[in-house]
Amino acid sequence: MKKIVVSGIRPTGNLHLGNYFGAVRNFIRMQEEYNCYFFIADYHSLTTHPHPEHLRQNVKQILATYIACGLDPEKVALYAQSDLPETAELYLFMNMNAYLGELERCTSFKDKARQNPNNVNAGLLTYPTLMATDILIHHADLVPVGKDQEQHLEMTRVFAQRFNSLYGQDYFKLPQAFSYGGDLVKIPGLDGSGKMGKSESGNNAIFLTDTDDVIRKKIMRATTDSGPVEMNQEKPEVIANLFLLVKTLCAPEVYDAFDQAYKNCSIRYGDLKKQLAEDTVKFIAPLRNKIEAILADDAYLEKVRRQGMEKAHESAAKTVREVRGIIGF
Ligand code: TRP
């Protein structure tokens, strides 16, 4: 039996290079070895993004991006969380066994509550029980997630274990975090911050849908410093981050040449950025074109979504039926 993998991504915007080199590249490898369920967490996005205008478009956008990046809908179940009504029912059961104290102590809850004190809704509080539902509904063995999601996964194991002991059955598996070790590259942002992510301005991230000109503009504006002053000096964080982008997107010789230039203080950041911009354009342009072509084919996208839903429904319906039985309905 192949191991079961589940992972979700919230549709709060387009995917960027950080998503690609973090999650998506791992997904592409995993689809060859495991029984994968990759979904778009559109219920989860309601905790912070409750409006319909972007929801529909973002779900389609991510679906198209996944396919363009190489996820094969014949191999994995690609679906939207909201297409699986069983999710709502299992979520209800999960909430009966989650304690207020542990939910309030969750780091992501505290962060969100601090960032947005006027919208501390119950969905935000129970975000971990919904995520546990996504995972347990398919009896996942492995969940490929980044560091920031490890606490949620730990809570998933707590909920699973608690359910098992409450009902005296070894029903839910305890899922483990998964990554291909050293291959998990954390892509830094263009503003010198440690992580590429969605920012207010959108200038910190390069999206897989950015046009050539936008990519060039963003990279040319990336944060740098005034340059090395001593031979062989250590790179400050902003510069080390920029070099990490070069390492990820440019040829090894190119990286080495700029690294050498940094060491002997002859580097010109403008040249480095130009090279990085051209190599990034070369990487993204074909992907962007594929995404656009897939997005233009509504019938195909609908078919993929339905096919994913059917596959996910099969395993979800079985779980919910069994859980109802265990609880005594
Ligand atoms: N919480 C995840 C994130 O913000 C998204 C998510 C929802 C997820 N449900 C999941 C990830 C289940 C893995 C498994 O990125």
Tab-separated table of C-alpha atoms and ligand atoms in Angstrom:
chain	number	residue	atom	x	y	z
A	1	MET	CA	0.000	0.000	0.000
A	2	LYS	CA	1.266	3.418	-0.954
A	3	LYS	CA	1.521	5.950	1.846
A	4	ILE	CA	-1.082	8.683	1.860
A	5	VAL	CA	-0.078	12.333	1.539
A	6	VAL	CA	-2.328	15.328	2.149
A	7	SER	CA	-1.509	18.992	1.746
A	8	GLY	CA	-3.453	22.183	1.236
A	9	ILE	CA	-2.770	25.747	0.265
A	10	ARG	CA	-5.007	28.734	0.979
A	11	PRO	CA	-6.225	30.588	-2.128
A	12	THR	CA	-5.387	34.064	-0.895
A	13	GLY	CA	-3.358	35.046	-3.971
A	14	ASN	CA	-1.231	33.763	-6.790
A	15	LEU	CA	1.591	31.369	-6.096
A	16	HIS	CA	5.112	32.805	-6.001
A	17	LEU	CA	8.626	31.422	-6.366
A	18	GLY	CA	8.697	30.634	-2.642
A	19	ASN	CA	5.632	28.391	-3.043
A	20	TYR	CA	7.184	26.806	-6.106
A	21	PHE	CA	10.568	25.916	-4.620
A	22	GLY	CA	9.014	25.092	-1.259
A	23	ALA	CA	5.767	23.198	-1.622
A	24	VAL	CA	5.043	22.622	-5.290
A	25	ARG	CA	8.355	21.044	-6.245
A	26	ASN	CA	7.978	18.582	-3.392
A	27	PHE	CA	4.429	17.776	-4.499
A	28	ILE	CA	5.692	16.950	-7.973
A	29	ARG	CA	8.138	14.442	-6.557
A	30	MET	CA	5.646	12.999	-4.116
A	31	GLN	CA	3.048	12.269	-6.777
A	32	GLU	CA	5.350	9.597	-8.195
A	33	GLU	CA	5.687	7.694	-4.933
A	34	TYR	CA	2.593	8.277	-2.853
A	35	ASN	CA	-1.160	8.413	-2.945
A	36	CYS	CA	-1.567	12.193	-2.889
A	37	TYR	CA	-4.446	14.501	-2.057
A	38	PHE	CA	-3.600	18.113	-2.824
A	39	PHE	CA	-6.360	20.579	-2.240
A	40	ILE	CA	-7.112	24.271	-2.203
A	41	ALA	CA	-8.086	25.312	1.305
A	42	ASP	CA	-10.883	27.683	0.360
A	43	TYR	CA	-12.786	27.190	3.636
A	44	HIS	CA	-9.644	28.136	5.533
A	45	SER	CA	-9.247	31.311	3.525
A	46	LEU	CA	-12.627	32.534	4.842
A	47	THR	CA	-11.014	33.089	8.251
A	48	THR	CA	-9.174	36.075	6.800
A	49	HIS	CA	-10.558	36.602	3.272
A	50	PRO	CA	-14.362	36.252	3.448
A	51	HIS	CA	-15.286	37.981	0.176
A	52	PRO	CA	-16.382	36.153	-2.946
A	53	GLU	CA	-14.809	38.341	-5.603
A	54	HIS	CA	-11.388	36.745	-5.411
A	55	LEU	CA	-12.283	33.303	-4.154
A	56	ARG	CA	-13.498	31.812	-7.406
A	57	GLN	CA	-10.672	33.251	-9.458
A	58	ASN	CA	-7.994	32.281	-6.943
A	59	VAL	CA	-9.146	28.677	-6.758
A	60	LYS	CA	-8.965	28.378	-10.529
A	61	GLN	CA	-5.649	30.151	-10.594
A	62	ILE	CA	-4.049	27.742	-8.141
A	63	LEU	CA	-5.500	24.723	-9.866
A	64	ALA	CA	-4.102	25.924	-13.204
A	65	THR	CA	-0.754	26.742	-11.605
A	66	TYR	CA	-0.466	23.302	-10.037
A	67	ILE	CA	-1.115	21.648	-13.376
A	68	ALA	CA	1.246	23.986	-15.234
A	69	CYS	CA	3.997	23.189	-12.711
A	70	GLY	CA	3.643	19.489	-13.410
A	71	LEU	CA	1.083	18.041	-11.035
A	72	ASP	CA	-0.758	15.359	-12.923
A	73	PRO	CA	-4.510	15.184	-12.210
A	74	GLU	CA	-4.428	11.536	-13.258
A	75	LYS	CA	-1.945	10.744	-10.491
A	76	VAL	CA	-3.091	12.955	-7.633
A	77	ALA	CA	-6.465	14.094	-6.362
A	78	LEU	CA	-6.546	17.845	-7.036
A	79	TYR	CA	-9.623	19.372	-5.483
A	80	ALA	CA	-11.153	22.276	-3.634
A	81	GLN	CA	-11.830	21.796	0.080
A	82	SER	CA	-15.334	23.241	-0.365
A	83	ASP	CA	-16.162	20.538	-2.926
A	84	LEU	CA	-15.972	18.014	-0.109
A	85	PRO	CA	-19.018	18.524	2.133
A	86	GLU	CA	-17.807	15.709	4.413
A	87	THR	CA	-15.174	18.163	5.588
A	88	ALA	CA	-17.807	20.256	7.352
A	89	GLU	CA	-19.219	17.276	9.199
A	90	LEU	CA	-15.919	15.876	10.393
A	91	TYR	CA	-14.893	19.414	11.417
A	92	LEU	CA	-17.946	19.530	13.676
A	93	PHE	CA	-16.927	16.283	15.358
A	94	MET	CA	-13.322	17.450	15.688
A	95	ASN	CA	-14.466	20.617	17.439
A	96	MET	CA	-16.154	18.567	20.158
A	97	ASN	CA	-12.752	17.304	21.233
A	98	ALA	CA	-10.667	20.424	20.946
A	99	TYR	CA	-10.144	22.521	24.060
A	100	LEU	CA	-10.403	26.281	24.148
A	101	GLY	CA	-7.101	26.561	25.993
A	102	GLU	CA	-5.053	24.676	23.436
A	103	LEU	CA	-6.662	26.531	20.538
A	104	GLU	CA	-5.971	29.893	22.174
A	105	ARG	CA	-2.346	28.965	22.764
A	106	CYS	CA	-1.770	28.214	19.088
A	107	THR	CA	0.886	30.570	17.683
A	108	SER	CA	-0.884	31.220	14.386
A	109	PHE	CA	-4.086	32.139	16.245
A	110	LYS	CA	-2.257	34.554	18.514
A	111	ASP	CA	-0.503	36.142	15.527
A	112	LYS	CA	-3.690	36.578	13.532
A	113	ALA	CA	-5.576	37.916	16.551
A	114	ARG	CA	-2.830	40.459	17.144
A	115	GLN	CA	-2.655	41.497	13.475
A	116	ASN	CA	-6.396	41.858	13.133
A	117	PRO	CA	-8.001	42.460	16.536
A	118	ASN	CA	-11.362	43.370	14.966
A	119	ASN	CA	-11.856	39.987	13.360
A	120	VAL	CA	-10.986	37.353	15.925
A	121	ASN	CA	-13.651	34.953	14.693
A	122	ALA	CA	-14.344	31.406	15.851
A	123	GLY	CA	-13.166	30.069	12.505
A	124	LEU	CA	-9.760	31.516	13.224
A	125	LEU	CA	-9.778	29.876	16.641
A	126	THR	CA	-10.709	26.502	15.189
A	127	TYR	CA	-8.384	26.761	12.189
A	128	PRO	CA	-6.369	23.821	13.618
A	129	THR	CA	-9.414	21.558	13.903
A	130	LEU	CA	-10.319	22.263	10.272
A	131	MET	CA	-6.757	21.520	9.208
A	132	ALA	CA	-6.779	18.333	11.284
A	133	THR	CA	-9.999	17.410	9.483
A	134	ASP	CA	-8.365	17.858	6.061
A	135	ILE	CA	-5.584	15.529	7.095
A	136	LEU	CA	-7.480	12.895	9.073
A	137	ILE	CA	-10.337	12.638	6.589
A	138	HIS	CA	-7.947	10.779	4.234
A	139	HIS	CA	-5.940	9.022	6.971
A	140	ALA	CA	-2.759	10.761	5.841
A	141	ASP	CA	0.598	9.269	6.794
A	142	LEU	CA	2.583	12.257	5.602
A	143	VAL	CA	1.935	15.978	5.384
A	144	PRO	CA	4.435	18.113	3.474
A	145	VAL	CA	4.355	21.459	5.279
A	146	GLY	CA	6.775	24.190	6.188
A	147	LYS	CA	8.032	25.038	9.657
A	148	ASP	CA	5.192	27.480	10.260
A	149	GLN	CA	2.654	24.646	10.044
A	150	GLU	CA	4.379	22.170	12.333
A	151	GLN	CA	2.385	23.225	15.375
A	152	HIS	CA	-0.861	22.612	13.470
A	153	LEU	CA	0.348	19.157	12.596
A	154	GLU	CA	1.258	18.478	16.199
A	155	MET	CA	-2.271	19.529	17.185
A	156	THR	CA	-3.649	17.179	14.526
A	157	ARG	CA	-1.871	14.309	16.251
A	158	VAL	CA	-3.244	15.427	19.613
A	159	PHE	CA	-6.816	15.504	18.256
A	160	ALA	CA	-6.393	12.126	16.547
A	161	GLN	CA	-4.955	10.549	19.652
A	162	ARG	CA	-7.658	12.045	21.850
A	163	PHE	CA	-10.392	10.730	19.560
A	164	ASN	CA	-8.791	7.298	19.586
A	165	SER	CA	-8.575	7.133	23.345
A	166	LEU	CA	-12.032	8.632	23.945
A	167	TYR	CA	-13.621	5.921	21.828
A	168	GLY	CA	-11.155	3.216	22.751
A	169	GLN	CA	-10.224	2.539	19.145
A	170	ASP	CA	-7.061	2.815	17.162
A	171	TYR	CA	-8.918	4.595	14.395
A	172	PHE	CA	-6.952	7.644	13.240
A	173	LYS	CA	-3.321	7.419	12.184
A	174	LEU	CA	-0.926	9.990	13.603
A	175	PRO	CA	0.416	11.886	10.577
A	176	GLN	CA	4.028	12.998	10.278
A	177	ALA	CA	5.549	16.109	8.717
A	178	PHE	CA	7.442	15.416	5.549
A	179	SER	CA	10.065	17.107	3.414
A	180	TYR	CA	12.788	15.908	1.114
A	181	GLY	CA	15.305	17.126	3.654
A	182	GLY	CA	18.004	19.312	2.177
A	183	ASP	CA	15.949	19.913	-0.927
A	184	LEU	CA	13.549	22.212	0.845
A	185	VAL	CA	14.851	25.599	-0.199
A	186	LYS	CA	13.510	28.570	1.643
A	187	ILE	CA	13.259	31.382	-0.860
A	188	PRO	CA	13.988	34.811	0.599
A	189	GLY	CA	11.972	37.907	-0.225
A	190	LEU	CA	13.150	40.801	-2.389
A	191	ASP	CA	12.885	43.294	0.456
A	192	GLY	CA	15.743	41.621	2.282
A	193	SER	CA	13.391	39.791	4.611
A	194	GLY	CA	13.966	36.122	5.284
A	195	LYS	CA	10.995	34.728	3.441
A	196	MET	CA	9.290	35.382	0.133
A	197	GLY	CA	5.645	36.036	0.844
A	198	LYS	CA	2.659	38.122	-0.007
A	199	SER	CA	3.146	41.674	1.200
A	200	GLU	CA	0.972	44.757	1.018
A	201	SER	CA	2.814	46.096	-2.021
A	202	GLY	CA	3.355	42.696	-3.661
A	203	ASN	CA	6.957	43.741	-4.287
A	204	ASN	CA	8.509	41.216	-1.939
A	205	ALA	CA	7.472	38.227	-4.011
A	206	ILE	CA	7.817	37.202	-7.642
A	207	PHE	CA	4.608	35.537	-8.678
A	208	LEU	CA	4.453	32.765	-11.255
A	209	THR	CA	2.021	35.010	-13.132
A	210	ASP	CA	4.187	38.159	-13.164
A	211	THR	CA	4.968	39.549	-16.618
A	212	ASP	CA	8.573	39.845	-17.807
A	213	ASP	CA	8.566	43.577	-17.148
A	214	VAL	CA	7.159	43.222	-13.662
A	215	ILE	CA	9.778	40.585	-12.830
A	216	ARG	CA	12.559	42.867	-14.060
A	217	LYS	CA	11.219	45.873	-12.168
A	218	LYS	CA	10.826	43.963	-8.920
A	219	ILE	CA	14.303	42.477	-9.073
A	220	MET	CA	15.984	45.754	-10.012
A	221	ARG	CA	14.322	47.298	-6.948
A	222	ALA	CA	15.400	44.507	-4.573
A	223	THR	CA	17.037	45.724	-1.383
A	224	THR	CA	20.859	45.772	-1.272
A	225	ASP	CA	23.506	47.611	0.725
A	226	SER	CA	26.363	49.888	-0.302
A	227	GLY	CA	28.642	46.977	-1.161
A	228	PRO	CA	31.517	45.024	0.409
A	229	VAL	CA	34.300	47.062	1.931
A	230	GLU	CA	36.767	44.336	2.886
A	231	MET	CA	38.147	41.416	0.921
A	232	ASN	CA	36.403	38.117	1.693
A	233	GLN	CA	33.999	39.687	4.123
A	234	GLU	CA	30.910	37.832	5.224
A	235	LYS	CA	27.699	38.786	3.431
A	236	PRO	CA	25.090	40.610	5.502
A	237	GLU	CA	21.662	38.994	5.489
A	238	VAL	CA	20.088	41.070	2.684
A	239	ILE	CA	22.970	40.247	0.374
A	240	ALA	CA	23.112	36.599	1.386
A	241	ASN	CA	19.401	36.441	0.562
A	242	LEU	CA	19.926	37.972	-2.861
A	243	PHE	CA	22.694	35.443	-3.534
A	244	LEU	CA	20.374	32.636	-2.526
A	245	LEU	CA	18.000	33.754	-5.272
A	246	VAL	CA	20.924	33.756	-7.711
A	247	LYS	CA	21.851	30.261	-6.582
A	248	THR	CA	18.292	29.051	-7.121
A	249	LEU	CA	17.667	30.632	-10.505
A	250	CYS	CA	21.017	31.123	-12.249
A	251	ALA	CA	23.639	28.673	-13.507
A	252	PRO	CA	26.333	27.605	-10.994
A	253	GLU	CA	29.091	29.415	-12.965
A	254	VAL	CA	27.096	32.617	-12.762
A	255	TYR	CA	26.715	32.246	-9.026
A	256	ASP	CA	30.421	31.548	-8.614
A	257	ALA	CA	31.427	34.553	-10.697
A	258	PHE	CA	29.310	36.955	-8.619
A	259	ASP	CA	30.455	35.312	-5.410
A	260	GLN	CA	34.065	35.851	-6.495
A	261	ALA	CA	33.294	39.451	-7.391
A	262	TYR	CA	31.797	39.969	-3.951
A	263	LYS	CA	34.852	38.505	-2.273
A	264	ASN	CA	37.250	40.793	-4.127
A	265	CYS	CA	34.957	43.810	-3.780
A	266	SER	CA	34.481	44.310	-7.511
A	267	ILE	CA	30.822	43.379	-7.511
A	268	ARG	CA	28.197	45.624	-9.078
A	269	TYR	CA	24.791	44.794	-7.737
A	270	GLY	CA	23.198	46.249	-10.863
A	271	ASP	CA	24.888	43.568	-12.980
A	272	LEU	CA	23.882	40.834	-10.580
A	273	LYS	CA	20.282	41.982	-10.599
A	274	LYS	CA	20.186	42.198	-14.393
A	275	GLN	CA	21.435	38.647	-14.688
A	276	LEU	CA	19.074	37.417	-11.988
A	277	ALA	CA	16.165	39.202	-13.672
A	278	GLU	CA	16.899	37.613	-17.072
A	279	ASP	CA	17.258	34.130	-15.619
A	280	THR	CA	14.075	34.553	-13.589
A	281	VAL	CA	12.207	35.691	-16.702
A	282	LYS	CA	13.516	32.607	-18.517
A	283	PHE	CA	12.234	30.409	-15.722
A	284	ILE	CA	8.836	32.019	-15.262
A	285	ALA	CA	7.778	32.959	-18.810
A	286	PRO	CA	7.051	29.393	-20.011
A	287	LEU	CA	5.260	28.577	-16.755
A	288	ARG	CA	3.172	31.739	-16.980
A	289	ASN	CA	2.209	30.928	-20.561
A	290	LYS	CA	1.147	27.437	-19.544
A	291	ILE	CA	-0.898	28.789	-16.637
A	292	GLU	CA	-2.652	31.204	-18.991
A	293	ALA	CA	-3.408	28.495	-21.539
A	294	ILE	CA	-4.881	26.241	-18.871
A	295	LEU	CA	-6.888	29.099	-17.361
A	296	ALA	CA	-8.430	29.753	-20.749
A	297	ASP	CA	-9.820	26.223	-20.815
A	298	ASP	CA	-12.691	26.285	-18.351
A	299	ALA	CA	-14.063	22.932	-19.404
A	300	TYR	CA	-10.751	21.227	-18.722
A	301	LEU	CA	-10.387	22.886	-15.314
A	302	GLU	CA	-13.911	21.884	-14.369
A	303	LYS	CA	-13.164	18.322	-15.384
A	304	VAL	CA	-9.985	18.188	-13.302
A	305	ARG	CA	-11.764	19.661	-10.301
A	306	ARG	CA	-14.632	17.175	-10.574
A	307	GLN	CA	-12.284	14.245	-11.010
A	308	GLY	CA	-10.294	15.315	-7.935
A	309	MET	CA	-13.472	15.795	-5.960
A	310	GLU	CA	-14.708	12.316	-6.842
A	311	LYS	CA	-11.491	10.703	-5.733
A	312	ALA	CA	-11.368	12.714	-2.509
A	313	HIS	CA	-15.053	12.087	-1.868
A	314	GLU	CA	-14.538	8.357	-1.937
A	315	SER	CA	-12.090	8.359	0.930
A	316	ALA	CA	-13.785	11.200	2.842
A	317	ALA	CA	-17.244	9.640	2.758
A	318	LYS	CA	-15.865	6.379	4.103
A	319	THR	CA	-14.133	8.155	6.983
A	320	VAL	CA	-17.201	10.171	7.951
A	321	ARG	CA	-19.414	7.074	7.794
A	322	GLU	CA	-17.024	5.218	10.078
A	323	VAL	CA	-16.643	8.137	12.471
A	324	ARG	CA	-20.420	8.505	12.774
A	325	GLY	CA	-20.570	4.836	13.635
A	326	ILE	CA	-17.813	5.094	16.226
A	327	ILE	CA	-19.473	8.113	17.878
A	328	GLY	CA	-22.791	6.301	17.927
A	329	PHE	CA	-24.951	7.843	15.258
B	1	TRP	N1	-2.682	25.823	6.998
B	1	TRP	C1	-2.029	25.617	5.750
B	1	TRP	C2	-1.325	26.904	5.349
B	1	TRP	O1	-1.689	27.957	5.745
B	1	TRP	C3	-2.989	25.202	4.682
B	1	TRP	C4	-3.673	23.921	5.008
B	1	TRP	C5	-4.969	23.752	5.299
B	1	TRP	C6	-3.063	22.623	5.038
B	1	TRP	N2	-5.250	22.456	5.530
B	1	TRP	C7	-4.106	21.714	5.379
B	1	TRP	C8	-1.769	22.155	4.842
B	1	TRP	C9	-3.861	20.352	5.534
B	1	TRP	C10	-1.530	20.790	4.982
B	1	TRP	C11	-2.575	19.891	5.327
B	1	TRP	O2	-0.420	26.887	4.580
